[in-house]
GROMACS .gro file of C-alpha atoms in nm:
model
  332
    1MET     CA    1   0.000   0.000   0.000
    2ARG     CA    2   0.119   0.347  -0.073
    3MET     CA    3   0.072   0.602   0.199
    4THR     CA    4   0.128   0.974   0.207
    5PRO     CA    5   0.426   1.137   0.033
    6ASN     CA    6   0.580   1.198   0.377
    7ARG     CA    7   0.605   0.828   0.445
    8ARG     CA    8   0.753   0.749   0.108
    9THR     CA    9   1.003   1.034   0.123
   10PHE     CA   10   1.114   0.882   0.452
   11LEU     CA   11   1.167   0.544   0.291
   12GLY     CA   12   1.393   0.696   0.030
   13THR     CA   13   1.606   0.916   0.255
   14GLY     CA   14   1.501   0.939   0.619
   15ALA     CA   15   1.583   0.583   0.721
   16ALA     CA   16   1.938   0.622   0.601
   17THR     CA   17   1.994   0.945   0.788
   18LEU     CA   18   1.834   0.803   1.104
   19GLY     CA   19   2.028   0.566   1.146
   20ALA     CA   20   1.966  -1.794  -0.274
   21GLY     CA   21   1.820  -2.059  -0.325
   22ALA     CA   22   1.631  -2.199  -0.623
   23LEU     CA   23   1.258  -2.268  -0.612
   24THR     CA   24   1.107  -2.562  -0.792
   25LEU     CA   25   0.832  -2.429  -1.020
   26ALA     CA   26   0.619  -2.570  -1.292
   27ALA     CA   27   0.774  -2.540  -1.636
   28VAL     CA   28   0.735  -2.181  -1.752
   29PRO     CA   29   0.666  -2.111  -2.120
   30ARG     CA   30   0.951  -1.924  -2.277
   31ALA     CA   31   0.850  -1.573  -2.376
   32SER     CA   32   0.922  -1.462  -2.730
   33ALA     CA   33   1.288  -1.395  -2.801
   34GLN     CA   34   1.389  -1.035  -2.727
   35ALA     CA   35   1.056  -0.964  -2.557
   36THR     CA   36   1.075  -0.659  -2.333
   37ALA     CA   37   0.865  -0.569  -2.034
   38SER     CA   38   0.873  -0.313  -1.754
   39LEU     CA   39   0.774  -0.363  -1.392
   40GLN     CA   40   0.657  -0.038  -1.234
   41LEU     CA   41   0.755  -0.026  -0.865
   42SER     CA   42   0.536   0.159  -0.619
   43TRP     CA   43   0.816   0.375  -0.480
   44LEU     CA   44   1.186   0.452  -0.475
   45HIS     CA   45   1.438   0.171  -0.476
   46SER     CA   46   1.488  -0.001  -0.138
   47ALA     CA   47   1.480  -0.348   0.015
   48GLN     CA   48   1.102  -0.328  -0.016
   49PHE     CA   49   1.155  -0.457  -0.373
   50ALA     CA   50   1.460  -0.678  -0.315
   51GLY     CA   51   1.298  -0.992  -0.455
   52SER     CA   52   1.273  -0.819  -0.792
   53TYR     CA   53   1.637  -0.717  -0.774
   54ILE     CA   54   1.738  -1.077  -0.710
   55ALA     CA   55   1.540  -1.198  -1.011
   56LEU     CA   56   1.712  -0.939  -1.229
   57ASP     CA   57   2.058  -1.000  -1.085
   58ARG     CA   58   2.040  -1.378  -1.129
   59GLY     CA   59   1.917  -1.356  -1.485
   60TRP     CA   60   1.598  -1.550  -1.428
   61TRP     CA   61   1.397  -1.322  -1.654
   62SER     CA   62   1.652  -1.318  -1.932
   63ASP     CA   63   1.673  -1.698  -1.910
   64ALA     CA   64   1.300  -1.700  -1.990
   65GLY     CA   65   1.352  -1.471  -2.290
   66LEU     CA   66   1.224  -1.159  -2.115
   67ASP     CA   67   1.420  -0.835  -2.087
   68VAL     CA   68   1.273  -0.670  -1.775
   69SER     CA   69   1.324  -0.309  -1.671
   70LEU     CA   70   1.245  -0.207  -1.312
   71LEU     CA   71   1.093   0.142  -1.307
   72PRO     CA   72   1.115   0.327  -0.973
   73GLY     CA   73   0.811   0.510  -0.848
   74GLY     CA   74   0.795   0.829  -0.648
   75PRO     CA   75   0.570   1.120  -0.553
   76ASN     CA   76   0.543   1.218  -0.920
   77ALA     CA   77   0.540   0.864  -1.063
   78PRO     CA   78   0.212   0.688  -0.979
   79VAL     CA   79   0.188   0.320  -1.064
   80GLU     CA   80  -0.140   0.300  -1.248
   81PRO     CA   81  -0.097   0.529  -1.553
   82PRO     CA   82   0.208   0.343  -1.696
   83VAL     CA   83   0.024   0.013  -1.667
   84VAL     CA   84  -0.289   0.150  -1.836
   85SER     CA   85  -0.083   0.300  -2.117
   86GLY     CA   86   0.122  -0.016  -2.168
   87THR     CA   87   0.451   0.149  -2.073
   88ALA     CA   88   0.467  -0.105  -1.789
   89LEU     CA   89   0.341  -0.460  -1.827
   90VAL     CA   90   0.288  -0.498  -1.452
   91GLY     CA   91   0.273  -0.252  -1.164
   92ILE     CA   92   0.310  -0.295  -0.790
   93SER     CA   93   0.013  -0.131  -0.623
   94ALA     CA   94  -0.232  -0.210  -0.341
   95ALA     CA   95  -0.593  -0.323  -0.336
   96ASP     CA   96  -0.730   0.016  -0.228
   97TYR     CA   97  -0.543   0.207  -0.500
   98THR     CA   98  -0.644  -0.049  -0.761
   99ALA     CA   99  -1.005  -0.035  -0.648
  100ALA     CA  100  -1.005   0.343  -0.683
  101ALA     CA  101  -0.860   0.318  -1.034
  102VAL     CA  102  -1.114   0.054  -1.139
  103GLU     CA  103  -1.394   0.280  -1.018
  104GLN     CA  104  -1.259   0.536  -1.266
  105GLY     CA  105  -1.271   0.282  -1.548
  106ALA     CA  106  -0.919   0.134  -1.539
  107PRO     CA  107  -0.920  -0.227  -1.673
  108PHE     CA  108  -0.705  -0.378  -1.395
  109LYS     CA  109  -0.676  -0.720  -1.239
  110ILE     CA  110  -0.472  -0.815  -0.933
  111LEU     CA  111  -0.244  -1.104  -1.034
  112GLY     CA  112  -0.055  -1.166  -0.709
  113VAL     CA  113  -0.029  -1.049  -0.349
  114ALA     CA  114   0.324  -0.995  -0.219
  115MET     CA  115   0.229  -0.873   0.129
  116GLN     CA  116  -0.005  -1.126   0.284
  117LYS     CA  117  -0.050  -0.893   0.583
  118ASN     CA  118  -0.102  -0.520   0.542
  119PRO     CA  119   0.202  -0.338   0.688
  120PHE     CA  120   0.009  -0.068   0.875
  121VAL     CA  121   0.081  -0.070   1.250
  122ILE     CA  122   0.019   0.138   1.556
  123ALA     CA  123   0.364   0.199   1.704
  124SER     CA  124   0.408   0.287   2.069
  125LEU     CA  125   0.670   0.277   2.344
  126PRO     CA  126   0.685   0.005   2.612
  127ALA     CA  127   0.609   0.252   2.891
  128ASN     CA  128   0.274   0.343   2.730
  129PRO     CA  129   0.183   0.050   2.507
  130VAL     CA  130  -0.091   0.003   2.249
  131ASN     CA  131  -0.134  -0.373   2.231
  132GLU     CA  132  -0.489  -0.385   2.091
  133PRO     CA  133  -0.732  -0.138   1.934
  134ALA     CA  134  -0.915  -0.076   2.263
  135ASP     CA  135  -0.591   0.066   2.403
  136LEU     CA  136  -0.623   0.360   2.161
  137VAL     CA  137  -0.905   0.510   2.368
  138GLY     CA  138  -0.775   0.824   2.538
  139LYS     CA  139  -0.449   0.819   2.343
  140ARG     CA  140  -0.295   1.085   2.119
  141ILE     CA  141  -0.208   0.931   1.782
  142GLY     CA  142   0.033   1.100   1.544
  143MET     CA  143  -0.057   1.053   1.178
  144ALA     CA  144  -0.129   1.221   0.846
  145LEU     CA  145  -0.489   1.338   0.832
  146ALA     CA  146  -0.517   1.170   0.491
  147ASN     CA  147  -0.501   0.836   0.671
  148THR     CA  148  -0.804   0.908   0.893
  149PRO     CA  149  -1.018   0.658   0.692
  150VAL     CA  150  -0.763   0.387   0.776
  151LEU     CA  151  -0.794   0.458   1.149
  152GLN     CA  152  -1.173   0.479   1.117
  153ALA     CA  153  -1.182   0.138   0.950
  154LEU     CA  154  -0.973  -0.015   1.229
  155CYS     CA  155  -1.204   0.140   1.488
  156THR     CA  156  -1.518   0.018   1.312
  157LEU     CA  157  -1.381  -0.335   1.283
  158ASN     CA  158  -1.304  -0.340   1.657
  159ASP     CA  159  -1.596  -0.143   1.806
  160VAL     CA  160  -1.378   0.149   1.913
  161ASP     CA  161  -1.513   0.505   1.908
  162ILE     CA  162  -1.271   0.711   1.701
  163ASP     CA  163  -1.397   1.025   1.876
  164GLU     CA  164  -1.230   0.896   2.193
  165ILE     CA  165  -0.891   0.910   2.021
  166GLU     CA  166  -0.706   1.239   1.978
  167ILE     CA  167  -0.566   1.264   1.624
  168VAL     CA  168  -0.254   1.482   1.610
  169PRO     CA  169  -0.142   1.576   1.257
  170THR     CA  170   0.229   1.500   1.229
  171GLN     CA  171   0.502   1.468   0.971
  172TYR     CA  172   0.605   1.111   0.894
  173SER     CA  173   0.868   1.087   1.166
  174ALA     CA  174   0.921   0.905   1.495
  175GLN     CA  175   1.022   1.228   1.666
  176PRO     CA  176   0.675   1.326   1.798
  177LEU     CA  177   0.653   0.990   1.977
  178LEU     CA  178   1.007   1.012   2.113
  179ALA     CA  179   0.944   1.368   2.233
  180GLY     CA  180   0.623   1.270   2.414
  181GLU     CA  181   0.405   1.484   2.189
  182VAL     CA  182   0.192   1.181   2.100
  183ASP     CA  183   0.135   0.840   2.257
  184CYS     CA  184   0.152   0.636   1.937
  185LEU     CA  185   0.198   0.660   1.561
  186LEU     CA  186   0.015   0.523   1.258
  187CYS     CA  187   0.290   0.397   1.030
  188TRP     CA  188   0.435   0.095   0.851
  189GLU     CA  189   0.598  -0.194   1.032
  190THR     CA  190   0.905  -0.158   0.814
  191ASP     CA  191   0.992   0.210   0.850
  192LEU     CA  192   0.941   0.422   1.165
  193PRO     CA  193   0.987   0.123   1.400
  194VAL     CA  194   1.301   0.036   1.203
  195ALA     CA  195   1.425   0.395   1.234
  196MET     CA  196   1.372   0.385   1.610
  197ALA     CA  197   1.553   0.053   1.637
  198MET     CA  198   1.847   0.201   1.448
  199GLN     CA  199   1.858   0.474   1.714
  200GLY     CA  200   1.858   0.213   1.989
  201VAL     CA  201   1.495   0.277   2.085
  202ASP     CA  202   1.268  -0.019   2.158
  203SER     CA  203   0.913   0.016   2.032
  204LEU     CA  204   0.601  -0.196   2.019
  205THR     CA  205   0.395  -0.245   1.705
  206MET     CA  206   0.033  -0.354   1.685
  207LEU     CA  207  -0.016  -0.492   1.335
  208MET     CA  208  -0.355  -0.375   1.215
  209ALA     CA  209  -0.391  -0.686   0.999
  210ASP     CA  210  -0.406  -0.891   1.319
  211HIS     CA  211  -0.718  -0.694   1.416
  212GLY     CA  212  -0.924  -0.726   1.100
  213TYR     CA  213  -0.768  -0.462   0.874
  214ALA     CA  214  -0.741  -0.668   0.556
  215VAL     CA  215  -0.613  -0.477   0.253
  216HIS     CA  216  -0.379  -0.662   0.020
  217SER     CA  217  -0.057  -0.465  -0.023
  218GLN     CA  218   0.232  -0.475  -0.269
  219THR     CA  219   0.000  -0.633  -0.523
  220TYR     CA  220   0.082  -0.703  -0.886
  221ILE     CA  221  -0.160  -0.545  -1.133
  222ALA     CA  222  -0.200  -0.581  -1.509
  223THR     CA  223  -0.464  -0.489  -1.764
  224ASP     CA  224  -0.728  -0.715  -1.912
  225ASP     CA  225  -0.561  -0.661  -2.250
  226SER     CA  226  -0.227  -0.791  -2.121
  227LEU     CA  227  -0.397  -1.095  -1.969
  228ALA     CA  228  -0.552  -1.169  -2.306
  229ASN     CA  229  -0.257  -1.090  -2.533
  230ARG     CA  230   0.068  -1.103  -2.330
  231ARG     CA  231   0.015  -1.406  -2.110
  232GLU     CA  232   0.352  -1.568  -2.179
  233GLU     CA  233   0.528  -1.251  -2.075
  234LEU     CA  234   0.314  -1.222  -1.761
  235VAL     CA  235   0.390  -1.581  -1.666
  236ALA     CA  236   0.763  -1.525  -1.724
  237LEU     CA  237   0.766  -1.202  -1.523
  238MET     CA  238   0.569  -1.345  -1.232
  239SER     CA  239   0.780  -1.662  -1.234
  240GLY     CA  240   1.089  -1.448  -1.184
  241GLU     CA  241   0.919  -1.258  -0.903
  242VAL     CA  242   0.826  -1.581  -0.725
  243ARG     CA  243   1.181  -1.716  -0.751
  244GLY     CA  244   1.328  -1.383  -0.646
  245TRP     CA  245   1.117  -1.351  -0.334
  246GLU     CA  246   1.174  -1.710  -0.228
  247ALA     CA  247   1.549  -1.650  -0.258
  248TYR     CA  248   1.507  -1.327  -0.061
  249ARG     CA  249   1.339  -1.518   0.219
  250GLU     CA  250   1.633  -1.755   0.246
  251ASP     CA  251   1.887  -1.475   0.303
  252THR     CA  252   1.746  -1.131   0.374
  253ASP     CA  253   2.088  -0.990   0.463
  254ALA     CA  254   2.216  -1.082   0.117
  255ALA     CA  255   1.903  -0.929  -0.038
  256ALA     CA  256   1.963  -0.604   0.151
  257ALA     CA  257   2.330  -0.600   0.048
  258LEU     CA  258   2.232  -0.652  -0.315
  259THR     CA  259   1.987  -0.361  -0.290
  260VAL     CA  260   2.251  -0.125  -0.153
  261GLY     CA  261   2.502  -0.242  -0.412
  262MET     CA  262   2.267  -0.201  -0.706
  263PHE     CA  263   2.169   0.154  -0.606
  264PRO     CA  264   2.478   0.317  -0.455
  265ASP     CA  265   2.344   0.668  -0.509
  266ALA     CA  266   2.010   0.611  -0.334
  267GLY     CA  267   2.136   0.703   0.013
  268LEU     CA  268   2.049   0.362   0.156
  269ASP     CA  269   2.200   0.270   0.492
  270PRO     CA  270   2.307  -0.098   0.484
  271GLU     CA  271   2.205  -0.182   0.841
  272THR     CA  272   1.868  -0.012   0.802
  273GLN     CA  273   1.806  -0.206   0.483
  274LYS     CA  274   1.896  -0.533   0.657
  275LEU     CA  275   1.647  -0.470   0.935
  276GLN     CA  276   1.376  -0.360   0.692
  277ALA     CA  277   1.433  -0.670   0.481
  278ALA     CA  278   1.405  -0.900   0.783
  279ARG     CA  279   1.089  -0.731   0.911
  280GLN     CA  280   0.915  -0.779   0.577
  281VAL     CA  281   0.933  -1.159   0.592
  282PRO     CA  282   0.633  -1.224   0.824
  283LEU     CA  283   0.426  -0.981   0.617
  284MET     CA  284   0.501  -1.158   0.289
  285PHE     CA  285   0.505  -1.525   0.387
  286SER     CA  286   0.248  -1.729   0.577
  287ASP     CA  287   0.100  -2.076   0.611
  288LEU     CA  288  -0.102  -1.991   0.300
  289THR     CA  289   0.204  -1.916   0.088
  290ASP     CA  290   0.391  -2.214   0.233
  291ALA     CA  291   0.108  -2.438   0.116
  292ASN     CA  292   0.034  -2.274  -0.220
  293GLY     CA  293   0.327  -2.054  -0.319
  294PHE     CA  294   0.435  -1.691  -0.305
  295GLY     CA  295   0.167  -1.436  -0.396
  296TRP     CA  296  -0.132  -1.662  -0.325
  297TRP     CA  297  -0.475  -1.569  -0.196
  298THR     CA  298  -0.806  -1.745  -0.130
  299ASP     CA  299  -1.173  -1.663  -0.159
  300ASP     CA  300  -1.173  -1.598   0.217
  301THR     CA  301  -0.891  -1.345   0.203
  302VAL     CA  302  -1.059  -1.170  -0.087
  303ALA     CA  303  -1.386  -1.154   0.109
  304ALA     CA  304  -1.203  -0.995   0.402
  305ASN     CA  305  -1.046  -0.741   0.165
  306ILE     CA  306  -1.382  -0.653   0.017
  307GLU     CA  307  -1.520  -0.591   0.369
  308THR     CA  308  -1.233  -0.362   0.467
  309LEU     CA  309  -1.232  -0.181   0.133
  310ALA     CA  310  -1.600  -0.104   0.181
  311LEU     CA  311  -1.509   0.071   0.507
  312LEU     CA  312  -1.259   0.277   0.306
  313GLY     CA  313  -1.533   0.377   0.063
  314ARG     CA  314  -1.430   0.137  -0.215
  315THR     CA  315  -1.677  -0.107  -0.370
  316VAL     CA  316  -1.518  -0.403  -0.548
  317THR     CA  317  -1.616  -0.754  -0.651
  318PRO     CA  318  -1.413  -1.076  -0.631
  319ASP     CA  319  -1.338  -1.068  -1.003
  320LEU     CA  320  -1.089  -0.785  -0.937
  321TRP     CA  321  -0.853  -1.069  -0.843
  322ASP     CA  322  -0.736  -1.306  -1.119
  323ARG     CA  323  -0.521  -1.598  -1.007
  324SER     CA  324  -0.478  -1.765  -1.346
  325ILE     CA  325  -0.122  -1.640  -1.399
  326LEU     CA  326  -0.010  -1.755  -1.053
  327GLU     CA  327  -0.178  -2.091  -1.107
  328GLU     CA  328   0.027  -2.137  -1.422
  329VAL     CA  329   0.347  -2.029  -1.245
  330HIS     CA  330   0.288  -2.264  -0.954
  331GLY     CA  331   0.155  -2.547  -1.169
  332THR     CA  332  -0.180  -2.576  -0.994
   0.00000   0.00000   0.00000
């Protein structure tokens, strides 16, 4: 999921200043010789996308006859337009952003789900912990006002009155929490808590996904036209992603080191990237992916997404998700 520009600016620069094995897959059809495709990332280069870097570095796409370019995102580089225009074959988005685009007529399908658990957390300090949604009552929460619907959805799902929580507009930084200006922060598991850890500060995180907030994040999207006319390329691209992320899981330190090495001018701190890479693993892998393969989802997880998306003002149907590419990749 993308958040506010403040959060994503932090991922690109703030964290730095604060601070493989093979997978057996079904046979993958070889894409046409010299075929080219672009994967549009949802933000600036970091360990958040390290599985893709591994696939590129190890030549798994080129072995399948596909020349893949990884396009960084940013505050002025949204994911959806390049995918609609065909500049990018696949984009990394999130279910809420995709739902909004589909409401505007975009012909998208979600092909895979990288983050099985949404990365939104409520971060607090051990002396004044938020362990469950009910603990938010009477607390001051630092957050961007644009994320108020996210907090409202969490409250609705857990019978908490949002009016009993004091929302304090803040920049995307841990400083208001460390200075005692707020009691907790709405953020991602893999950024502000990582920044605090790099400063030697212990924090607690309440993962919102563990309390009903189900919104698929870091999802792969493509157009209906690509599904109809570029299936071999989609299968080849997603096969590389699956192999890359499984290799990432086996050695997150190596994945972080590769990220820093591939993008020496990105201002990435190696130790911060290592911690971020490690903290992504429980978000991306689960009993479901162990049983069925990376990127998988079920009718039940889709139903939970539809419920949460409705609380965010997005109306979608199950056919937004298309698992046919993943089924071919995983041989199911």
